[in-house]
Amino acid sequence: MTSGTLYICATPIGNLEDISARVLDTLRAADLIAAEDTRHSLGLLTHYGIRRPMISYHEHNKIERAEELIGRLRAGENVALITDAGTPVISDPGEVLVRAAKDAGIPVTSLPGPCALITALTVSGLPARRFVFEGFLPMENKERRKVLDELKREQRTILLYEAPHRLRKTLGELAETLGQERKICLCRELTKIHEEAPLMTLAEAADLYRENEPRGEYVLVLEGKSKAEMEEERTARWESRTPAEHLADFMARGQSKKEAMKAMAAEFGISKSEIYALLNKE
Ligand code: SAM
């Protein structure tokens, strides 16, 4: 028997009109719609007059339910996967099911559409050529610190998802890690009536939410580390030690004197001859 297909269907992130004709056709024809929250998705399906059998597929049943869905796909049923908002799999359940379908040789196809991070990036005014998406920051302190420290060095535009009740804490930590002057675009309620996407500094964002209660859904788009900031840090690192101390540090990593001087030149953007001259001056 030929197996069915798993359709990954993007649905609106607010405005119900943001759904493709292809997604609507696929939902209408599906044997089964797997939804993160069936009650929530019923609103969307009712709006479009779609009445198909639904089954829940969420964080807490994703393993067992994936097995069950694979069984139904194997039996020839076509399954459409949707989430509460946007593109399934992106900070949403779906990954386990897609992987299980791939492993079982079941065709998977994705019907593109709304995704909060892409919508935010395009409205932010920040560089979009290269960016990094971190989803929600980890809740656990050590893990969270680790990710924040990684972001400190990040030169690409950074995108984060955040819940309103954690926004103030996150803005405070970002300011502490990336600096008060770092630019942020606070994308709120995208595609909805109260949509806004002000571009400001992290200091201004903290001021804004000191007076106003955060409400709605947020994507935080942050400027990456600038070349000027990198250069400033490199100079500070160079000036924090004498050339001989730097040389000793590099050699302590097991490098010969010649290799260490070459590595120093590359790290601090100084020519080897200059390093040689400075070492001989000391
Ligand atoms: N799969 C979704 C997508 O494709 O964007 C994301 C799901 S994730 C569980 C939910 C988070 O996405 C929210 O907490 C918020 O950070 C962001 N989000 C979803 N809809 C949004 C909207 N209309 N405006 C701003 N952020 C939104």
mmCIF file of N, CA and C and ligand atoms in Angstrom, residues 10-15 36 83-93 113-120 133 136 160-164 187-192 216-220, ligand 1:
data_model
loop_
_atom_site.group_PDB
_atom_site.id
_atom_site.type_symbol
_atom_site.label_atom_id
_atom_site.label_comp_id
_atom_site.label_asym_id
_atom_site.label_seq_id
_atom_site.Cartn_x
_atom_site.Cartn_y
_atom_site.Cartn_z
ATOM 1 N N ALA A 10 1.951 25.932 7.463
ATOM 2 C CA ALA A 10 2.086 27.185 8.215
ATOM 3 C C ALA A 10 0.725 27.866 8.282
ATOM 4 N N THR A 11 0.369 28.326 9.472
ATOM 5 C CA THR A 11 -0.916 29.025 9.658
ATOM 6 C C THR A 11 -0.632 30.438 10.207
ATOM 7 N N PRO A 12 -1.626 31.317 10.257
ATOM 8 C CA PRO A 12 -1.385 32.716 10.667
ATOM 9 C C PRO A 12 -0.751 32.886 12.059
ATOM 10 N N ILE A 13 -0.019 33.996 12.229
ATOM 11 C CA ILE A 13 0.529 34.331 13.557
ATOM 12 C C ILE A 13 -0.334 35.416 14.203
ATOM 13 N N GLY A 14 -1.474 35.692 13.639
ATOM 14 C CA GLY A 14 -2.366 36.715 14.214
ATOM 15 C C GLY A 14 -3.502 36.980 13.242
ATOM 16 N N ASN A 15 -3.151 37.566 12.113
ATOM 17 C CA ASN A 15 -4.164 37.920 11.131
ATOM 18 C C ASN A 15 -4.621 36.672 10.359
ATOM 19 N N GLU A 36 -1.557 21.471 17.531
ATOM 20 C CA GLU A 36 -0.945 21.623 18.857
ATOM 21 C C GLU A 36 -2.047 21.697 19.922
ATOM 22 N N THR A 83 0.192 24.228 14.005
ATOM 23 C CA THR A 83 0.447 24.596 15.409
ATOM 24 C C THR A 83 -0.464 25.777 15.750
ATOM 25 N N ASP A 84 -0.308 26.276 16.986
ATOM 26 C CA ASP A 84 -1.168 27.399 17.389
ATOM 27 C C ASP A 84 -0.918 28.635 16.530
ATOM 28 N N ALA A 85 0.328 28.826 16.098
ATOM 29 C CA ALA A 85 0.650 29.999 15.299
ATOM 30 C C ALA A 85 1.892 29.744 14.468
ATOM 31 N N GLY A 86 1.842 30.152 13.216
ATOM 32 C CA GLY A 86 3.034 30.127 12.377
ATOM 33 C C GLY A 86 3.420 28.763 11.845
ATOM 34 N N THR A 87 4.712 28.589 11.717
ATOM 35 C CA THR A 87 5.257 27.397 11.078
ATOM 36 C C THR A 87 5.536 26.303 12.108
ATOM 37 N N PRO A 88 4.941 25.128 11.933
ATOM 38 C CA PRO A 88 5.260 24.026 12.844
ATOM 39 C C PRO A 88 6.774 23.777 12.830
ATOM 40 N N VAL A 89 7.266 23.161 13.876
ATOM 41 C CA VAL A 89 8.690 22.818 14.054
ATOM 42 C C VAL A 89 9.508 24.002 14.600
ATOM 43 N N ILE A 90 9.174 25.232 14.184
ATOM 44 C CA ILE A 90 9.946 26.396 14.639
ATOM 45 C C ILE A 90 9.478 26.791 16.038
ATOM 46 N N SER A 91 10.283 26.462 17.058
ATOM 47 C CA SER A 91 9.915 26.670 18.468
ATOM 48 C C SER A 91 8.536 26.084 18.753
ATOM 49 N N ASP A 92 8.228 25.039 18.095
ATOM 50 C CA ASP A 92 6.934 24.368 18.226
ATOM 51 C C ASP A 92 7.131 22.882 18.000
ATOM 52 N N PRO A 93 6.194 22.035 18.461
ATOM 53 C CA PRO A 93 6.349 20.600 18.217
ATOM 54 C C PRO A 93 6.313 20.288 16.716
ATOM 55 N N GLY A 113 4.723 29.624 4.889
ATOM 56 C CA GLY A 113 3.783 30.697 5.208
ATOM 57 C C GLY A 113 4.298 31.477 6.404
ATOM 58 N N PRO A 114 3.393 32.038 7.220
ATOM 59 C CA PRO A 114 3.812 32.894 8.325
ATOM 60 C C PRO A 114 4.784 32.235 9.293
ATOM 61 N N CYS A 115 5.726 33.054 9.736
ATOM 62 C CA CYS A 115 6.684 32.624 10.753
ATOM 63 C C CYS A 115 7.094 33.919 11.463
ATOM 64 N N ALA A 116 6.922 33.952 12.795
ATOM 65 C CA ALA A 116 7.138 35.206 13.524
ATOM 66 C C ALA A 116 8.563 35.736 13.349
ATOM 67 N N LEU A 117 9.547 34.847 13.329
ATOM 68 C CA LEU A 117 10.922 35.352 13.267
ATOM 69 C C LEU A 117 11.216 36.032 11.937
ATOM 70 N N ILE A 118 10.709 35.469 10.834
ATOM 71 C CA ILE A 118 10.972 36.066 9.510
ATOM 72 C C ILE A 118 10.190 37.376 9.379
ATOM 73 N N THR A 119 8.970 37.385 9.890
ATOM 74 C CA THR A 119 8.163 38.607 9.833
ATOM 75 C C THR A 119 8.877 39.712 10.615
ATOM 76 N N ALA A 120 9.403 39.364 11.791
ATOM 77 C CA ALA A 120 10.105 40.350 12.629
ATOM 78 C C ALA A 120 11.373 40.853 11.943
ATOM 79 N N PHE A 133 18.967 32.641 14.921
ATOM 80 C CA PHE A 133 17.723 32.543 15.669
ATOM 81 C C PHE A 133 17.954 31.625 16.865
ATOM 82 N N PHE A 136 13.479 30.680 22.241
ATOM 83 C CA PHE A 136 13.365 31.183 23.621
ATOM 84 C C PHE A 136 14.696 30.918 24.320
ATOM 85 N N LEU A 160 15.204 36.475 18.982
ATOM 86 C CA LEU A 160 14.752 35.699 20.141
ATOM 87 C C LEU A 160 13.237 35.775 20.231
ATOM 88 N N TYR A 161 12.623 34.726 20.736
ATOM 89 C CA TYR A 161 11.209 34.774 21.084
ATOM 90 C C TYR A 161 11.130 35.044 22.587
ATOM 91 N N GLU A 162 10.097 35.767 23.011
ATOM 92 C CA GLU A 162 9.944 35.979 24.449
ATOM 93 C C GLU A 162 8.485 36.155 24.850
ATOM 94 N N ALA A 163 8.181 35.640 26.034
ATOM 95 C CA ALA A 163 6.825 35.776 26.576
ATOM 96 C C ALA A 163 6.761 37.096 27.346
ATOM 97 N N PRO A 164 5.590 37.758 27.372
ATOM 98 C CA PRO A 164 5.508 39.083 28.005
ATOM 99 C C PRO A 164 5.938 39.088 29.471
ATOM 100 N N CYS A 187 9.558 43.701 18.354
ATOM 101 C CA CYS A 187 8.434 43.414 17.455
ATOM 102 C C CYS A 187 7.304 42.796 18.263
ATOM 103 N N ARG A 188 6.217 43.532 18.334
ATOM 104 C CA ARG A 188 5.112 43.114 19.211
ATOM 105 C C ARG A 188 3.825 42.933 18.402
ATOM 106 N N GLU A 189 3.119 41.847 18.697
ATOM 107 C CA GLU A 189 1.791 41.626 18.100
ATOM 108 C C GLU A 189 1.803 41.743 16.568
ATOM 109 N N LEU A 190 2.782 41.144 15.946
ATOM 110 C CA LEU A 190 2.912 41.221 14.491
ATOM 111 C C LEU A 190 1.655 40.707 13.788
ATOM 112 N N THR A 191 1.278 41.402 12.773
ATOM 113 C CA THR A 191 0.095 41.126 11.914
ATOM 114 C C THR A 191 -1.239 41.370 12.639
ATOM 115 N N LYS A 192 -1.178 41.822 13.910
ATOM 116 C CA LYS A 192 -2.424 42.070 14.657
ATOM 117 C C LYS A 192 -2.703 43.578 14.726
ATOM 118 N N GLY A 216 1.182 41.036 25.156
ATOM 119 C CA GLY A 216 1.156 40.460 23.810
ATOM 120 C C GLY A 216 2.360 39.585 23.540
ATOM 121 N N GLU A 217 2.581 39.307 22.245
ATOM 122 C CA GLU A 217 3.670 38.402 21.859
ATOM 123 C C GLU A 217 4.832 39.204 21.279
ATOM 124 N N TYR A 218 6.035 38.760 21.610
ATOM 125 C CA TYR A 218 7.214 39.527 21.207
ATOM 126 C C TYR A 218 8.255 38.692 20.464
ATOM 127 N N VAL A 219 8.844 39.323 19.455
ATOM 128 C CA VAL A 219 10.093 38.808 18.890
ATOM 129 C C VAL A 219 11.112 39.924 19.114
ATOM 130 N N LEU A 220 12.260 39.569 19.672
ATOM 131 C CA LEU A 220 13.311 40.556 19.898
ATOM 132 C C LEU A 220 14.349 40.409 18.786
HETATM 133 N N1 SAM B 1 5.961 28.440 15.215
HETATM 134 C C1 SAM B 1 5.825 29.856 15.475
HETATM 135 C C2 SAM B 1 6.449 30.637 14.338
HETATM 136 O O1 SAM B 1 6.503 30.120 13.226
HETATM 137 O O2 SAM B 1 6.824 31.792 14.527
HETATM 138 C C3 SAM B 1 6.387 30.241 16.810
HETATM 139 C C4 SAM B 1 5.779 29.536 17.965
HETATM 140 S S1 SAM B 1 6.472 29.977 19.508
HETATM 141 C C5 SAM B 1 5.755 28.778 20.553
HETATM 142 C C6 SAM B 1 5.527 31.358 19.969
HETATM 143 C C7 SAM B 1 6.364 32.636 20.019
HETATM 144 O O3 SAM B 1 6.460 33.197 18.724
HETATM 145 C C8 SAM B 1 5.753 33.727 20.879
HETATM 146 O O4 SAM B 1 6.067 33.573 22.252
HETATM 147 C C9 SAM B 1 6.387 34.963 20.297
HETATM 148 O O5 SAM B 1 7.702 35.123 20.780
HETATM 149 C C10 SAM B 1 6.436 34.599 18.814
HETATM 150 N N2 SAM B 1 5.225 35.074 18.119
HETATM 151 C C11 SAM B 1 4.213 34.335 17.652
HETATM 152 N N3 SAM B 1 3.282 35.121 17.075
HETATM 153 C C12 SAM B 1 3.725 36.397 17.201
HETATM 154 C C13 SAM B 1 3.216 37.665 16.820
HETATM 155 N N4 SAM B 1 2.053 37.789 16.186
HETATM 156 N N5 SAM B 1 3.959 38.762 17.103
HETATM 157 C C14 SAM B 1 5.142 38.652 17.725
HETATM 158 N N6 SAM B 1 5.659 37.485 18.121
HETATM 159 C C15 SAM B 1 4.974 36.374 17.860
#
